[in-house]
Coordinates of C-alpha atoms in Angstrom, one line a residue:
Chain A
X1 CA 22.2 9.7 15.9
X2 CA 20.4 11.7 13.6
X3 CA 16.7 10.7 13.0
X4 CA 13.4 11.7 11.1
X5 CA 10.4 12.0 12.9
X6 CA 7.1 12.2 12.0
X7 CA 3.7 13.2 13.7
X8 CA 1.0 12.0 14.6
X9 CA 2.2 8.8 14.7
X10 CA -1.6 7.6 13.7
X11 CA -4.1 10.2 12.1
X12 CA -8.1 8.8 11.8
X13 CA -10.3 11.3 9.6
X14 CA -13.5 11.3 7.9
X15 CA -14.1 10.6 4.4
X16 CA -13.6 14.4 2.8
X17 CA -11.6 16.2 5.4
X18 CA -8.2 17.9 5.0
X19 CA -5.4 16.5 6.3
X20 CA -2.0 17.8 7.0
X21 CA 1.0 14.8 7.8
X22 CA 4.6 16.0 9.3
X23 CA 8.3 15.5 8.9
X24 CA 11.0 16.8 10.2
X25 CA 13.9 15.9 8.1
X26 CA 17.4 15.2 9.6
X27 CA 18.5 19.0 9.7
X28 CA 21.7 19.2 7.4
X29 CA 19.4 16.7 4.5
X30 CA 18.2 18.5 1.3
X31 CA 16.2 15.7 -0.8
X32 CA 12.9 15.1 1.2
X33 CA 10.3 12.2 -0.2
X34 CA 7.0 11.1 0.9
X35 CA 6.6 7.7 0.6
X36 CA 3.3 5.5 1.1
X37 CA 2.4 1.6 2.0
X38 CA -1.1 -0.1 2.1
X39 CA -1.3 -2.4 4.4
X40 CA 0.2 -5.7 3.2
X41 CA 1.6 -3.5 -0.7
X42 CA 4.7 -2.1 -1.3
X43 CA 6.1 1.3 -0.3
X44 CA 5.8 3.6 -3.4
X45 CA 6.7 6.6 -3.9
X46 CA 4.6 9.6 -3.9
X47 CA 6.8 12.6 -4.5
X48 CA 10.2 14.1 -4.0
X49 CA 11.2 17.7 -3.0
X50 CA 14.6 19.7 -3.6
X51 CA 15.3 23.5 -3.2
X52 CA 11.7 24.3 -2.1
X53 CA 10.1 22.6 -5.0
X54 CA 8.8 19.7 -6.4
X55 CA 11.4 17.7 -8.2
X56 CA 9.6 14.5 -9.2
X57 CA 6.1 12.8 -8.2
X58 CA 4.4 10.1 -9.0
X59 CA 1.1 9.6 -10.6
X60 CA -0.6 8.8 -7.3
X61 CA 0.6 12.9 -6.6
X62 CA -2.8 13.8 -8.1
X63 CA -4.2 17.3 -7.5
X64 CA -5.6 16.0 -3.9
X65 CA -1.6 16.1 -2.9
X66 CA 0.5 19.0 -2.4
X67 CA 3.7 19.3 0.0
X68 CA 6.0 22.0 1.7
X69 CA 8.5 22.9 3.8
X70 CA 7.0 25.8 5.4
X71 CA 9.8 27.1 8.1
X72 CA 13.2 25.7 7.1
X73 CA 12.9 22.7 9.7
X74 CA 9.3 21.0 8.4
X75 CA 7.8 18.8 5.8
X76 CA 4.4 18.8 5.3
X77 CA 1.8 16.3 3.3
X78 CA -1.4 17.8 2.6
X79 CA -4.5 15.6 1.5
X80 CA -7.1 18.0 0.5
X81 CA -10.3 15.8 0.6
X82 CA -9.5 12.1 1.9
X83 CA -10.7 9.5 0.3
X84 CA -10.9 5.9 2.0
X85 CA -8.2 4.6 -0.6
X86 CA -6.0 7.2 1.2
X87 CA -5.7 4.9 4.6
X88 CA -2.1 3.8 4.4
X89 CA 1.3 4.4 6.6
X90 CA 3.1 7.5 4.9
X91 CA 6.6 7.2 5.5
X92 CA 8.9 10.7 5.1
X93 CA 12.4 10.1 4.0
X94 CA 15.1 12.6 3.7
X95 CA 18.6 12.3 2.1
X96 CA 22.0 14.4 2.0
X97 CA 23.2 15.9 -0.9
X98 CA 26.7 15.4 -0.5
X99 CA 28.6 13.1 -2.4
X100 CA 30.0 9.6 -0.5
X101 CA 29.5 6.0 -0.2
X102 CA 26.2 6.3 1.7
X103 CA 24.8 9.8 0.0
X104 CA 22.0 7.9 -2.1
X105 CA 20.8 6.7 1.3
X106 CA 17.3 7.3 2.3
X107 CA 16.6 8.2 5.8
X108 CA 12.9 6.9 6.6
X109 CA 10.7 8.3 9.6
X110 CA 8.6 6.0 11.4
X111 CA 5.9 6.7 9.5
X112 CA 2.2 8.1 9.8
X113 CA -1.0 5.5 9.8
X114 CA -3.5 7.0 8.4
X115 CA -7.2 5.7 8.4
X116 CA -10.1 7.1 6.9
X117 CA -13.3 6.2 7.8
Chain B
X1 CA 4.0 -2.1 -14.4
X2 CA 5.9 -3.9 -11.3
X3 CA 9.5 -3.1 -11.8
X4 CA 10.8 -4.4 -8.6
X5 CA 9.8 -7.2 -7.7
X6 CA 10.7 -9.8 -4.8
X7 CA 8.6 -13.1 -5.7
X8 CA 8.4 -14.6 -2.2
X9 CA 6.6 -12.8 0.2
X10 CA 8.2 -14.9 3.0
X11 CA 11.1 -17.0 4.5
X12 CA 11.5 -19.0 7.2
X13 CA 15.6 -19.8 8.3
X14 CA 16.9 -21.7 11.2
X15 CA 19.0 -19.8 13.1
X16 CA 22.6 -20.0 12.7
X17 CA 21.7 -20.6 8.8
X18 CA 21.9 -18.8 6.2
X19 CA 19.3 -16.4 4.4
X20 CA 18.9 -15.6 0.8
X21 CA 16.4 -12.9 -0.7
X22 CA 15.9 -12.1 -3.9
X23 CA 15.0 -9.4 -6.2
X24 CA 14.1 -9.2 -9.8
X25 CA 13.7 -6.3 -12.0
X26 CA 13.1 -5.0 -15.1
X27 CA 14.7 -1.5 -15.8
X28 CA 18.3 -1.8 -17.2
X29 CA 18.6 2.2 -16.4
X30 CA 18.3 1.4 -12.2
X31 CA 22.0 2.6 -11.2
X32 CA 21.9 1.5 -7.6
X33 CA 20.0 -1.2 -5.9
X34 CA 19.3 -0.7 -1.9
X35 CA 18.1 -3.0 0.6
X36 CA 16.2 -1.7 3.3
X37 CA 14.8 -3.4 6.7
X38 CA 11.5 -2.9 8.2
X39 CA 10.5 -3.6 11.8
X40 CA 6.1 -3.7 12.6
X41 CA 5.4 0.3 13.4
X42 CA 9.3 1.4 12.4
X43 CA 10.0 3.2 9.0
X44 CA 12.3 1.3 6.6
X45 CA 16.1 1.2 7.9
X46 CA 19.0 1.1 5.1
X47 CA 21.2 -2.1 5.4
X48 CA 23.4 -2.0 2.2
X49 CA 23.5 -1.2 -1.5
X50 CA 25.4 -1.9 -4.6
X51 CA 26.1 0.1 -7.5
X52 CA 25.0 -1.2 -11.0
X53 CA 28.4 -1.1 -12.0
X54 CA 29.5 -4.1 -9.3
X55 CA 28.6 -7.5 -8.6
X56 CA 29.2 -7.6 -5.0
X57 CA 29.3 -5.5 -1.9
X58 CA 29.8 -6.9 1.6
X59 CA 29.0 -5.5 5.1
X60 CA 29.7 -7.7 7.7
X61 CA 26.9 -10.6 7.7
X62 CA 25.1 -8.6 4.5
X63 CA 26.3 -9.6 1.5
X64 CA 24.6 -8.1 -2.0
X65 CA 25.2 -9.8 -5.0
X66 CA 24.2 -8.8 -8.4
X67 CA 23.7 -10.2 -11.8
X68 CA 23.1 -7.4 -14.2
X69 CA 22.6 -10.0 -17.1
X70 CA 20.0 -11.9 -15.2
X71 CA 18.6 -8.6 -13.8
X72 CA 18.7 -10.5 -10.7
X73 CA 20.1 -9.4 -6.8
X74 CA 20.1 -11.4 -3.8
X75 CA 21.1 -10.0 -0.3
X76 CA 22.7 -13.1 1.9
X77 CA 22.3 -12.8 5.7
X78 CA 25.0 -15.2 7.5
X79 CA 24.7 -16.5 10.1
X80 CA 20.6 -15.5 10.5
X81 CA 20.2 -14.2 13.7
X82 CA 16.5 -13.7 15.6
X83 CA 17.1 -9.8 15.7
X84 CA 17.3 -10.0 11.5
X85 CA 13.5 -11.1 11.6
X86 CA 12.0 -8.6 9.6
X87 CA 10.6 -7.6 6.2
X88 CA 13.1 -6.6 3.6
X89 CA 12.5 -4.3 0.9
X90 CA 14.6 -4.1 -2.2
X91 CA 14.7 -0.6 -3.6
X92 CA 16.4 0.7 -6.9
X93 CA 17.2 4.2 -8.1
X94 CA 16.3 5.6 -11.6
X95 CA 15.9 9.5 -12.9
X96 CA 12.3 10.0 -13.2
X97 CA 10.7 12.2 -16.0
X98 CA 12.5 15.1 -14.6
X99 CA 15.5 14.3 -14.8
X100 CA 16.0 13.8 -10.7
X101 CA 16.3 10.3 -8.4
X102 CA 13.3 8.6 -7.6
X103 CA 13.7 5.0 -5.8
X104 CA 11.1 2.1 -6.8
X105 CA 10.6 -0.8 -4.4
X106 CA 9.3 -4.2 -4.1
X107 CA 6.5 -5.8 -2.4
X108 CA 8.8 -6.6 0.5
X109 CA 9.8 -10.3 2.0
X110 CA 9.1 -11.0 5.6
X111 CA 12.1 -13.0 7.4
X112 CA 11.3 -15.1 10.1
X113 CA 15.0 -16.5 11.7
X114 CA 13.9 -19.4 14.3
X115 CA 16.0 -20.1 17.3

């Protein structure tokens, strides 16, 4: 069965430093999402991405955020300059754009743990 | 500005029993509701959904129901089983500002199913 993965499974940075969280989306997908828990919150949502741009994002998507989809296949989070309320699991999530019963279903990676120190 | 919320953060059920989780929100303009399940160190897995437009969808031993007047959904496990242990998220779709799907979700409940 068809399955998102994400790497690194677990990604510990300093305070200030880039960093760069993939996804590879199931391969026939076209909505992609990045998703984000704190440890013992809710999942919210971050941002979503259709035809190679930004379709909706969410006011945690502050300048320090940007994604992309780079070679067809990837889907990348980019923090610019961490900051410790950035520690979180980000999950990736992908979804198909045909129509039928299941095509609002989101398909969720296993997610990213990100600490920053 | 919690539009999805699921009151009780846990739930203990003997096995065999039923469980019941519940989900409140507050945006009449969510068109489908989603349940998701979430093992430790796994990503959310879909379980079932329901369109705004019904007041029941069944899957097996998942059963949504919804009360649009209440703004209320519960999904019912039966019979709880050990494997069902997990923390359930209740998710609902809405267009966001630019005019595209975004899903909200709630704080989660954790199910514990005792043998």
């Amino acid at each position: 069965e068809p399955e998102v993965t994400q790497t690194p499974s677990h990604q510990v940075t300093q305070m200030g430093q880039e960093v760069i969280l993939r996804c590879v989306p199931i391969s026939n997908h076209l909505y992609f999402y990045w998703y984000r828990q704190i440890l013992g919150q809710k999942v919210e949502f971050l941002v979503s991405f259709y035809n190679n741009e930004i379709s909706e994002k969410s006011e945690i998507f502050d300048d320090q955020f940007s994604v992309e989809r780079p070679d067809g296949s990837n889907f990348t989070l980019k923090i610019r300059s961490t900051k410790l309320e950035d520690s979180a699991m980000y999950f990736c999530a992908s979804r198909s754009l045909h129509r039928g019963p299941n095509s609002y279903e989101q398909y969720f990676g296993p997610g990213t743990r990100l600490t920053v120190t | 500005d919690q539009q999805v919320k699921q009151n009780s953060p846990s739930l203990s059920v003997q096995e065999g029993r039923i469980s019941i989780l519940n989900c409140d929100y507050t945006n009449s303009m969510f068109d489908y509701f989603l349940w998701y399940k979430k093992y430790p160190a796994e990503g959310p897995t879909f379980l079932i959904s329901i369109s705004s437009i019904k007041d029941k969808n069944e899957d097996g031993r998942f059963t949504v129901f919804l009360n649009k007047s209440a703004k209320h959904l519960s999904l019912h496990i039966v019979p709880s089983q050990p494997g069902d242990s997990a923390v359930y998220f209740c998710a609902a779709r809405t267009f966001g500002s630019s005019g595209t799907y975004k899903y909200i979700f709630g704080t989660g409940t954790r199910l514990k199913v005792l043998a």
